[in-house]
XYZ file of C-alpha atoms in Angstrom:
686
model
C 19.856 -5.442 5.925
C 20.266 -8.861 8.205
C 17.977 -7.928 9.765
C 15.150 -7.361 6.394
C 16.792 -9.988 5.038
C 15.883 -12.272 8.353
C 12.345 -11.079 9.059
C 10.791 -11.089 5.131
C 13.043 -14.110 3.385
C 9.694 -13.688 0.487
C 11.787 -10.557 -1.018
C 15.587 -11.494 -0.467
C 16.729 -14.227 -3.459
C 17.708 -16.964 -0.681
C 16.742 -15.808 2.578
C 18.124 -16.389 6.306
C 18.247 -18.508 9.543
C 16.485 -16.661 12.431
C 18.750 -15.981 15.198
C 21.446 -14.518 12.079
C 20.820 -10.403 13.195
C 22.071 -11.797 17.208
C 24.970 -13.493 16.303
C 26.045 -11.086 13.533
C 25.799 -8.680 16.111
C 28.322 -10.834 18.522
C 30.375 -11.991 16.152
C 30.522 -7.667 15.813
C 31.120 -6.243 19.521
C 33.682 -8.994 20.010
C 35.593 -7.839 17.000
C 35.391 -4.087 17.770
C 36.290 -5.034 21.613
C 39.151 -6.718 20.527
C 40.671 -3.664 18.519
C 39.680 -1.298 21.273
C 41.685 -2.968 22.670
C 44.741 -3.180 20.624
C 43.918 0.423 19.748
C 44.458 0.835 23.500
C 48.156 -1.318 23.700
C 49.770 0.390 21.011
C 48.279 4.245 20.941
C 47.970 4.991 24.100
C 49.845 2.564 25.738
C 46.753 1.981 27.845
C 46.118 -1.808 28.961
C 43.235 -1.238 31.189
C 39.270 -1.934 31.524
C 37.728 -0.780 28.139
C 34.491 0.777 30.109
C 37.209 3.178 31.200
C 38.944 3.763 27.897
C 37.140 7.132 26.898
C 38.846 8.487 29.815
C 41.917 8.153 29.270
C 41.953 9.111 25.393
C 40.037 12.188 26.528
C 42.998 12.971 29.286
C 46.076 11.882 26.521
C 43.917 14.123 23.652
C 45.077 18.179 23.603
C 42.377 20.370 23.183
C 42.077 22.850 20.612
C 40.181 25.959 19.651
C 37.619 25.495 16.958
C 38.506 29.164 15.171
C 41.347 30.653 14.935
C 41.525 33.816 17.177
C 41.431 36.259 13.297
C 39.004 35.222 11.955
C 36.626 35.473 16.163
C 37.966 38.994 15.549
C 36.492 39.176 12.072
C 33.326 37.451 12.899
C 33.291 40.127 16.246
C 33.461 43.006 13.226
C 30.867 41.660 11.164
C 28.960 42.004 13.973
C 29.364 44.797 14.978
C 28.791 46.538 12.507
C 25.342 45.877 11.408
C 24.197 46.505 15.221
C 25.938 49.568 15.601
C 28.422 48.224 18.173
C 31.338 51.105 18.926
C 34.928 49.838 20.265
C 35.024 50.907 23.442
C 31.463 48.900 24.207
C 33.563 46.199 23.234
C 36.117 47.549 25.453
C 34.301 47.222 28.171
C 32.980 44.161 28.256
C 34.202 41.186 31.352
C 35.923 37.780 30.452
C 32.436 36.153 31.014
C 30.709 38.524 28.275
C 33.074 37.888 25.874
C 32.400 34.545 26.295
C 29.296 34.722 26.047
C 29.058 36.489 22.529
C 32.109 34.006 21.147
C 29.749 30.467 22.650
C 26.670 32.436 20.727
C 28.323 33.183 17.418
C 29.627 29.776 17.101
C 26.271 27.695 17.781
C 25.097 30.465 15.205
C 27.242 30.459 12.486
C 27.445 26.333 13.125
C 22.975 25.300 13.813
C 21.243 28.540 13.722
C 22.491 29.520 10.313
C 21.819 27.240 7.777
C 18.506 26.378 9.861
C 17.463 29.595 9.419
C 18.607 29.896 5.874
C 16.599 25.907 4.825
C 13.500 27.493 6.370
C 13.265 29.853 4.107
C 14.482 27.701 1.185
C 11.263 25.964 1.951
C 8.879 28.966 2.830
C 9.861 30.252 -0.284
C 8.328 26.968 -2.866
C 5.635 26.461 0.269
C 4.784 30.387 -1.248
C 4.810 29.553 -3.932
C 3.019 26.707 -4.600
C 0.076 27.562 -2.672
C 0.058 31.374 -4.037
C -0.562 29.047 -7.365
C -2.681 27.160 -6.359
C -5.087 29.938 -5.040
C -5.127 31.512 -7.493
C -5.790 28.167 -10.164
C -8.463 28.089 -7.670
C -9.794 30.823 -8.100
C -9.715 31.112 -11.834
C -11.508 27.596 -12.400
C -14.096 28.734 -9.401
C -14.570 31.383 -11.637
C -15.795 29.356 -14.424
C -19.624 29.440 -15.557
C -21.154 26.366 -13.610
C -23.159 25.833 -16.409
C -19.742 24.871 -18.099
C -18.599 22.670 -15.303
C -22.209 20.317 -15.459
C -21.761 20.398 -19.654
C -17.819 19.100 -19.131
C -18.727 16.695 -15.818
C -21.239 15.297 -18.052
C -19.811 13.859 -20.322
C -18.317 11.070 -21.888
C -14.546 11.381 -21.530
C -12.554 10.506 -25.050
C -11.174 7.962 -22.238
C -9.670 8.088 -18.722
C -6.312 7.011 -17.730
C -4.933 6.486 -14.314
C -1.887 6.247 -13.265
C 1.082 5.776 -10.724
C 1.069 8.604 -8.784
C 4.568 8.879 -8.626
C 5.441 12.806 -9.596
C 6.965 11.453 -13.145
C 3.826 10.744 -13.833
C 2.756 13.642 -13.525
C 3.751 15.677 -16.479
C 3.310 12.870 -18.806
C -0.178 12.921 -17.313
C -0.233 17.096 -17.861
C 1.649 16.442 -21.545
C -1.810 13.297 -22.191
C -3.753 16.483 -20.928
C -3.056 18.968 -23.665
C -3.141 16.053 -26.203
C -6.527 15.008 -25.864
C -8.877 17.500 -23.674
C -11.678 15.585 -23.239
C -10.182 12.974 -22.006
C -9.495 12.919 -17.645
C -6.433 11.588 -15.389
C -6.458 9.598 -11.843
C -3.639 8.905 -9.880
C -3.322 6.022 -7.296
C -0.895 4.190 -5.774
C 0.414 2.034 -8.591
C -0.185 -1.288 -7.721
C -3.993 -0.522 -7.708
C -4.755 -2.612 -4.796
C -3.911 -5.609 -5.936
C -1.012 -6.853 -3.253
C -0.058 -10.401 -4.983
C 2.875 -12.832 -5.005
C 3.832 -12.605 -9.469
C 5.838 -14.689 -11.811
C 5.670 -14.074 -15.195
C 6.327 -17.206 -18.112
C 10.002 -16.339 -18.134
C 11.262 -15.871 -14.022
C 11.825 -18.453 -12.026
C 10.679 -17.274 -9.018
C 8.042 -15.218 -7.286
C 7.612 -11.574 -7.161
C 6.204 -9.463 -4.371
C 3.875 -6.528 -5.920
C 2.839 -4.672 -3.074
C 4.078 -1.788 -1.105
C 7.479 -3.604 1.566
C 4.414 -2.860 4.776
C 2.356 -5.075 3.159
C 2.756 -9.534 2.845
C 0.763 -10.673 -0.545
C -1.353 -14.309 0.268
C -2.538 -14.615 -2.947
C 0.243 -16.114 -6.410
C -0.296 -14.523 -8.878
C 1.235 -16.997 -12.527
C 1.171 -15.666 -16.141
C 1.472 -18.833 -18.378
C 1.464 -18.685 -22.085
C -1.858 -19.675 -24.336
C -2.361 -23.463 -25.300
C -1.348 -22.128 -29.171
C 2.352 -21.031 -28.432
C 2.764 -24.662 -25.533
C 4.981 -26.219 -28.358
C 7.226 -22.776 -29.434
C 7.211 -21.798 -25.570
C 8.930 -25.544 -24.198
C 11.947 -25.124 -26.378
C 12.261 -21.494 -25.379
C 12.469 -22.541 -22.587
C 14.841 -25.171 -23.555
C 16.971 -22.654 -24.713
C 16.588 -20.467 -22.051
C 17.913 -23.520 -19.510
C 20.541 -24.854 -22.378
C 22.050 -21.233 -22.643
C 22.285 -20.725 -18.236
C 23.733 -24.117 -18.098
C 26.746 -23.472 -20.948
C 27.390 -19.486 -19.239
C 27.333 -20.718 -15.592
C 29.943 -24.168 -16.893
C 31.875 -21.237 -18.856
C 31.560 -19.353 -15.294
C 32.839 -21.704 -13.150
C 35.598 -23.323 -15.734
C 36.976 -19.545 -16.407
C 38.226 -19.974 -12.464
C 40.296 -23.530 -13.647
C 43.288 -22.842 -14.986
C 43.321 -24.553 -18.442
C 39.731 -22.512 -18.584
C 41.673 -19.639 -17.512
C 43.703 -19.441 -20.205
C 40.989 -19.966 -22.587
C 38.986 -17.014 -20.785
C 42.398 -14.730 -21.719
C 42.873 -15.373 -25.342
C 38.864 -15.199 -26.496
C 38.488 -12.928 -23.868
C 39.084 -9.893 -26.109
C 35.818 -10.793 -27.767
C 33.911 -9.625 -25.200
C 34.918 -6.147 -25.873
C 32.848 -6.142 -29.177
C 29.488 -5.969 -27.541
C 30.840 -3.399 -24.935
C 32.147 -0.816 -27.773
C 28.678 -1.140 -29.392
C 26.237 -0.086 -26.149
C 28.842 2.536 -25.311
C 28.890 4.328 -28.805
C 25.588 2.801 -30.354
C 23.569 2.082 -27.951
C 20.304 2.543 -29.230
C 20.527 0.337 -32.567
C 22.857 -2.223 -30.176
C 19.441 -2.876 -28.382
C 17.673 -3.500 -31.369
C 19.680 -6.161 -32.840
C 20.304 -7.779 -28.910
C 15.963 -7.586 -29.381
C 16.439 -9.229 -32.431
C 18.451 -11.871 -32.183
C 17.367 -12.318 -28.476
C 13.554 -13.332 -29.448
C 14.191 -17.498 -30.555
C 14.378 -17.368 -26.561
C 11.998 -15.402 -24.690
C 8.292 -16.308 -24.051
C 5.589 -15.109 -26.554
C 4.125 -12.110 -26.316
C 0.387 -13.869 -25.829
C -0.114 -14.735 -22.136
C -2.742 -15.111 -19.643
C -3.158 -14.079 -15.933
C -3.546 -17.572 -13.848
C -6.031 -14.355 -11.611
C -8.970 -16.542 -9.936
C -8.953 -19.007 -7.864
C -9.899 -22.854 -9.035
C -10.267 -23.720 -5.564
C -10.020 -23.753 -2.137
C -6.632 -25.232 -0.273
C -4.053 -23.366 -1.201
C -0.976 -24.286 -3.614
C 1.815 -22.388 -2.473
C 3.138 -21.931 0.694
C 1.117 -19.809 2.806
C -1.359 -18.034 0.251
C -3.283 -19.207 -2.687
C -2.989 -19.181 -6.756
C -5.815 -16.794 -7.829
C -8.022 -14.279 -6.856
C -11.994 -15.374 -5.098
C -14.434 -13.191 -7.071
C -15.531 -10.299 -4.040
C -11.876 -10.697 -3.537
C -12.107 -9.234 -7.267
C -14.656 -7.121 -6.110
C -13.506 -5.805 -3.329
C -10.205 -4.644 -4.400
C -11.733 -3.235 -7.919
C -14.319 -0.823 -5.678
C -11.637 0.040 -3.828
C -9.722 1.746 -5.971
C -13.212 2.875 -8.336
C -14.003 4.631 -5.240
C -10.559 6.055 -3.287
C -9.843 8.233 -6.598
C -13.658 9.220 -7.262
C -14.528 7.492 -10.272
C -17.745 6.255 -9.777
C -19.504 7.363 -12.426
C -19.045 9.125 -16.079
C -17.455 6.279 -16.892
C -15.214 6.401 -20.567
C -15.775 3.579 -23.279
C -11.627 2.808 -22.522
C -10.770 2.842 -18.686
C -6.691 2.413 -19.234
C -4.967 1.372 -16.142
C -0.808 2.153 -16.555
C 1.665 0.938 -14.246
C 4.507 2.166 -14.417
C 9.221 1.074 -14.571
C 11.998 1.468 -15.369
C 14.741 -0.304 -17.555
C 18.595 0.896 -17.640
C 22.158 -1.040 -19.205
C 23.768 -1.818 -15.978
C 22.341 -0.571 -13.116
C 22.781 -1.791 -9.988
C 20.558 0.910 -8.604
C 17.536 -0.519 -10.660
C 14.649 -1.397 -8.335
C 15.409 2.627 -6.889
C 13.584 4.270 -10.535
C 10.849 1.142 -10.341
C 7.251 1.680 -8.444
C 7.316 2.301 -4.688
C 4.277 1.133 -4.608
C 5.307 -2.526 -5.848
C 8.547 -2.503 -3.936
C 10.816 -1.550 -6.192
C 9.391 -4.125 -9.066
C 7.256 -3.013 -12.121
C 3.663 -1.901 -11.826
C 2.215 -3.824 -15.419
C 1.279 -7.286 -14.021
C -1.065 -5.331 -11.357
C -2.321 -2.864 -13.899
C -3.267 -5.897 -16.426
C -4.544 -7.615 -13.100
C -7.073 -5.150 -11.762
C -8.073 -4.624 -15.402
C -8.727 -8.385 -16.224
C -10.786 -7.710 -12.756
C -12.695 -5.139 -13.679
C -13.695 -5.900 -17.049
C -14.728 -9.984 -15.062
C -18.742 -9.141 -15.201
C -19.191 -11.725 -11.883
C -17.239 -9.368 -11.254
C -19.116 -5.754 -12.334
C -22.426 -7.209 -11.104
C -20.739 -7.774 -7.075
C -19.653 -3.953 -7.711
C -22.952 -2.982 -9.013
C -24.773 -4.469 -5.539
C -22.685 -1.861 -3.514
C -23.547 0.727 -4.913
C -21.451 1.124 -8.223
C -22.793 1.034 -11.683
C -19.218 0.422 -14.306
C -21.266 0.387 -18.039
C -21.356 -2.457 -20.068
C -19.371 -0.740 -22.527
C -16.659 0.333 -21.047
C -13.775 -1.300 -21.294
C -10.506 -2.073 -18.687
C -7.405 -2.222 -20.304
C -3.707 -2.870 -18.292
C -0.846 -0.795 -19.371
C 2.694 -0.008 -18.547
C 5.378 3.340 -19.134
C 8.735 2.542 -18.869
C 10.313 5.808 -17.241
C 13.843 5.447 -18.481
C 13.067 5.094 -22.151
C 9.010 6.624 -22.088
C 7.849 3.152 -23.521
C 4.320 2.493 -23.489
C 3.161 -0.949 -23.454
C -0.539 -2.897 -23.155
C -1.774 -6.229 -22.840
C -4.226 -8.368 -23.829
C -5.597 -6.345 -26.740
C -6.634 -9.118 -28.653
C -9.455 -8.975 -26.175
C -10.532 -6.294 -26.845
C -14.155 -5.913 -28.668
C -13.668 -4.845 -32.237
C -17.074 -2.657 -30.588
C -13.371 -0.754 -29.268
C -11.197 -0.239 -31.365
C -11.937 3.498 -32.736
C -11.395 4.101 -28.947
C -7.698 1.878 -29.374
C -7.207 4.012 -32.138
C -7.196 7.282 -30.414
C -6.169 7.134 -26.977
C -2.440 5.084 -28.481
C -1.853 8.488 -31.029
C -2.935 10.234 -27.562
C -0.115 8.459 -25.504
C 1.644 7.361 -28.342
C 2.393 11.695 -28.268
C 2.322 12.348 -25.306
C 5.053 10.410 -24.133
C 7.466 11.947 -26.851
C 6.764 15.068 -25.564
C 7.333 13.607 -22.248
C 11.259 12.722 -23.192
C 11.367 16.662 -24.402
C 10.631 17.836 -21.432
C 12.731 15.819 -19.337
C 15.593 15.812 -21.597
C 16.539 19.439 -20.654
C 17.712 18.183 -17.305
C 20.154 16.233 -19.293
C 23.312 17.820 -19.444
C 24.062 15.113 -22.797
C 20.644 16.660 -23.899
C 20.694 19.699 -26.404
C 18.377 22.228 -25.449
C 17.467 22.735 -29.216
C 16.326 19.093 -29.237
C 13.419 18.465 -31.693
C 10.783 16.303 -29.857
C 11.536 13.285 -32.435
C 15.551 13.272 -31.473
C 14.289 13.672 -27.692
C 12.857 10.452 -27.620
C 15.829 8.514 -29.427
C 17.521 10.304 -27.108
C 15.916 8.664 -24.097
C 15.814 5.699 -25.814
C 19.465 4.693 -25.923
C 19.919 5.994 -22.367
C 18.210 3.605 -21.523
C 20.960 0.892 -22.797
C 24.207 2.616 -22.690
C 26.017 0.699 -20.697
C 28.444 4.158 -20.020
C 25.151 5.448 -18.347
C 25.354 6.450 -14.106
C 22.265 8.650 -15.825
C 19.602 6.905 -17.166
C 17.074 9.054 -15.978
C 16.500 11.161 -12.528
C 13.794 9.055 -11.120
C 12.050 11.494 -8.016
C 14.706 14.155 -7.752
C 13.264 17.282 -7.407
C 9.962 15.946 -5.354
C 8.960 18.251 -3.318
C 4.785 18.136 -3.278
C 1.693 16.027 -3.009
C -1.499 17.119 -4.017
C -4.183 14.407 -2.590
C -7.293 16.067 -4.330
C -9.727 16.582 -7.623
C -8.001 16.838 -10.070
C -9.234 19.485 -11.265
C -7.197 21.845 -8.764
C -3.809 20.747 -10.431
C -5.293 20.329 -14.400
C -3.262 21.911 -16.638
C -1.523 23.327 -14.287
C 3.166 22.893 -14.290
C 3.821 21.553 -11.843
C 7.670 20.766 -13.248
C 7.471 16.696 -12.322
C 7.558 18.114 -9.249
C 4.652 16.603 -7.180
C 3.521 13.342 -6.317
C -0.562 13.005 -7.780
C -3.580 11.074 -5.320
C -6.796 11.333 -6.387
C -9.908 11.556 -4.096
C -12.940 12.940 -4.067
C -14.250 14.879 -1.064
C -18.162 14.711 -2.049
C -17.609 10.986 -2.542
C -15.913 10.417 1.487
C -17.631 9.647 4.231
C -18.546 12.938 7.417
C -15.067 10.342 8.646
C -13.642 10.353 5.558
C -13.335 7.060 5.460
C -11.930 7.164 2.538
C -9.517 10.123 2.690
C -8.327 8.140 6.051
C -7.364 5.062 3.349
C -5.585 7.043 1.643
C -3.641 9.170 4.338
C -2.716 6.208 5.634
C -0.497 4.999 2.528
C -0.107 7.429 1.194
C 1.786 10.320 3.322
C 4.334 7.577 4.924
C 5.652 6.244 0.993
C 5.909 9.677 -0.116
C 6.938 10.908 3.117
C 9.851 8.425 3.118
C 10.959 9.035 -0.857
C 10.990 12.406 0.163
C 12.877 12.328 3.440
C 15.189 9.777 1.527
C 16.388 12.185 -1.430
C 16.991 14.529 1.597
C 19.741 12.868 3.838
C 21.257 11.809 -0.081
C 21.080 15.001 -0.798
C 22.232 16.432 1.822
C 25.160 14.188 2.404
C 25.945 11.899 -0.145
C 28.469 10.694 1.936
C 27.327 9.693 4.692
C 23.545 9.294 4.228
C 23.570 8.404 0.465
C 25.009 5.974 -1.560
C 28.077 7.771 -2.980
C 29.590 8.086 -6.363
C 27.869 5.469 -9.050
C 30.993 4.316 -10.717
C 32.712 2.706 -8.230
C 29.500 0.269 -6.918
C 29.629 -3.923 -7.082
C 26.598 -5.764 -6.042
C 27.468 -7.893 -3.096
C 25.253 -10.972 -1.843
C 21.660 -9.414 -4.346
C 21.241 -7.529 -1.576
C 22.987 -3.935 -2.013
C 26.529 -2.764 -3.943
C 29.625 -1.845 -2.338
C 32.439 1.110 -3.454
C 34.356 -1.416 -5.238
C 36.215 -4.139 -2.791
C 35.543 -2.734 0.346
C 33.063 -0.458 2.387
C 30.443 -1.240 3.569
C 26.965 -1.966 2.407
C 26.242 1.513 0.972
C 22.933 2.486 2.351
C 20.051 6.566 0.465
C 20.611 7.349 -2.896
C 23.996 7.517 -5.085
C 25.076 11.160 -6.296
C 23.758 11.042 -9.790
C 20.636 10.610 -8.670
C 20.397 13.843 -6.090
C 22.234 16.020 -8.282
C 20.246 18.432 -9.369
C 17.041 17.824 -6.044
C 16.959 20.362 -3.631
C 17.143 18.776 -0.268
C 13.024 19.818 0.913
C 10.160 18.348 3.508
C 7.492 17.032 0.813
C 4.725 19.375 1.113
C 1.463 18.324 1.028
C -1.805 20.675 0.443
C -5.214 17.860 1.389
C -8.199 18.273 0.278
C -9.922 18.717 2.825
C -10.866 21.123 6.361
C -8.714 21.180 8.971
C -10.693 19.876 11.250
C -11.136 16.587 9.767
C -7.709 16.545 9.185
C -6.697 16.919 13.116
C -9.522 13.965 13.781
C -7.441 11.572 11.083
C -4.281 13.075 12.794
C -5.440 12.121 15.867
C -5.977 8.470 14.879
C -2.892 7.434 12.840
C -0.124 7.561 15.204
C 2.128 7.301 12.564
C 0.827 10.275 10.054
C 0.617 12.265 13.459
C 4.273 11.634 14.736
C 5.554 12.624 10.211
C 3.316 15.403 10.790
C 3.926 17.284 14.115
C 7.670 16.007 14.840
C 8.217 18.745 11.091
C 9.239 15.575 8.508
C 6.321 16.952 6.814
C 4.786 20.125 5.692
C 0.287 19.842 5.473
C -1.973 22.510 3.881
C -5.439 22.712 3.478
C -6.806 22.794 1.013
C -10.950 23.247 2.007
C -13.141 21.782 -0.886
C -16.597 24.369 -0.513
C -14.276 27.692 0.103
C -10.975 26.532 -1.624
C -9.230 28.373 1.528
C -5.956 27.562 2.617
C -5.097 26.275 6.164
C -1.448 24.995 7.210
C -0.114 23.528 10.041
C 2.253 25.398 11.919
C 2.672 25.044 15.873
C 0.535 22.708 16.567
C -2.342 23.570 15.023
C -4.363 24.909 11.011
C -3.655 28.805 10.319
C -5.322 30.228 7.396
C -2.672 31.489 4.918
C -2.621 34.351 3.125
C -1.519 35.096 -0.422
C 1.207 36.898 -1.614
C 0.358 37.157 -4.662
C -2.228 37.167 -7.626
C 0.356 36.128 -9.727
C 0.101 33.415 -12.230
C 1.853 33.080 -16.152
C -0.227 31.773 -18.841
C 0.664 29.716 -21.573
C -0.557 28.037 -24.462
C 1.308 24.428 -23.873
C 4.326 22.963 -21.547
C 6.468 23.440 -24.292
C 6.297 27.016 -24.164
C 7.153 27.382 -20.420
C 10.224 24.844 -20.369
C 11.580 25.455 -23.420
C 15.270 26.856 -23.300
C 15.134 26.842 -19.461
C 17.497 23.599 -17.858
C 16.807 24.908 -13.676
C 13.675 24.189 -11.610
C 10.444 26.114 -12.600
C 7.317 27.917 -11.368
C 4.287 27.105 -11.981
C 2.173 28.694 -15.224
C -0.622 27.904 -16.774
C -1.525 25.822 -19.253
C -3.944 26.334 -21.723
C -3.672 23.083 -24.103
C -4.440 21.149 -20.904
C -7.830 22.161 -20.299
C -11.139 20.574 -20.858
C -12.467 18.091 -18.223
C -12.803 19.552 -14.580
């Protein structure tokens, strides 16, 4: 943590000077030496050099057998029954042979047995996934070529670009069920817009991009001129309230202030109780009273660079037009959206908001480094709507129709609300398109809330769609809620390829979905390489974070969430003691199944091996068995698995794939993980 704050001060509330980590380690080592010397003297009577303390301790501490004799005898009895050893055979064993036998039994019991069980556990899900995918690809390929050509040439009702986040899998699936003629894509949630962002009511810039990227551009949000006076008044109100609150906090530390706080402190319990008993209603009341300090809704981004010299430290305010064109062209090519544009393209960033949650950043967009991706979607849409940008993109060979309009949006994955940006700038000719998209997305978000509620023990399985939406809205505002949402829990799969191979397939909110069209890539797989350089490390990192936090939520994770207190605006501690807690807390991973992420990539084994050879980070993750890799041939749909240093052809073990009319028909009444199924209602475009 100290290293992060020291080297990446742009991501910390208050950066620390260089050399802090060395100073901390020096103090820590000195304290450890003093403590060890004291303990050695008091417990062992040892006053020698610390370098020989281990030897002295080993001489003083007696050794014990790891298992009781009776337990070892019972294990031998079980083994003899299984293998068919007779008592006379066991009696003839020498002492050396018995020692070897017991050692092998101990090693297998403590390590190998768990390893074998876990490999079998992963193998089961891998086989289910690849069997379902193989069968589904066979079904899709069996469709007539004429029907596929008609679908590909027909203009979608609207197009929705979401983050690759596994929580957006169900959201996209429900959108496609509600509106089969629409089209959805998956892309990294910062949409190529790496920036420091400051909202109209924000005090500081926030980096909105992956952690490995240090932005070189600053973007600010301003209230439009019409509401400048209103914004000035509300800014003064916010400053006044902040000043009064801060002084009251300081005054409560004095004797007189403490006495006043003790007298009137009971009044503070009223909103706390309301937040627990009536969270949704209380939220509406707070929102109503808070409107007099909230910034006006109509704002604009200072997105275009107006001068050559930088105006903020080490960066520029805004982007140049060529930089915007490069971002727009790159993202659209990466996801394969280069033709058959709809009249309306919606970019939907995501994030999460919940009350009293020190871990809230863990629920936000990973591609935005734990921040909300709405501003990135809004910025990309504004770039893509710029006629100058479109001319440059067209010069590079990507033609965006004149009647195509991009809109930025934000999906709150906790309460399933969707917010749209800059609708006042949309031409009146597209009002009907917007209403159609709004209707489909509103219905989809309600259905998505209904599917999510099946995993919450406090939500009845008999909830209606409307009641489910109210339930998730209440969870986000409940002061006592330890599980506002389950975040990436249950993630197990990452699919990189065309949506036609996964659209209409029930993936149970367990899959990261990255759009990629191999038909639009070159022979060197340049686009795929660029995608995998971000997707594999990021998704593998998320998966392994959940894996280790689930395997040992006390050691690798953060333990129980309830006693956590924020420390130094950086991390949490258990109450007022303990070290900073790493990993994820227990309530976030309790429904997770720990398994290494399975990547299914639409490419050939040859291309994948070439990408691995050229990228050390990807190669180490794959060959080190931190992830599982399979390829899906773009032409034949043959699946190959990376095993033993090479790709081998996969033979399906089953051709069964249940078929249902809707997602709800498949998950209704079940709380646990579900298998794969074909959803007929989500058909349509391939």
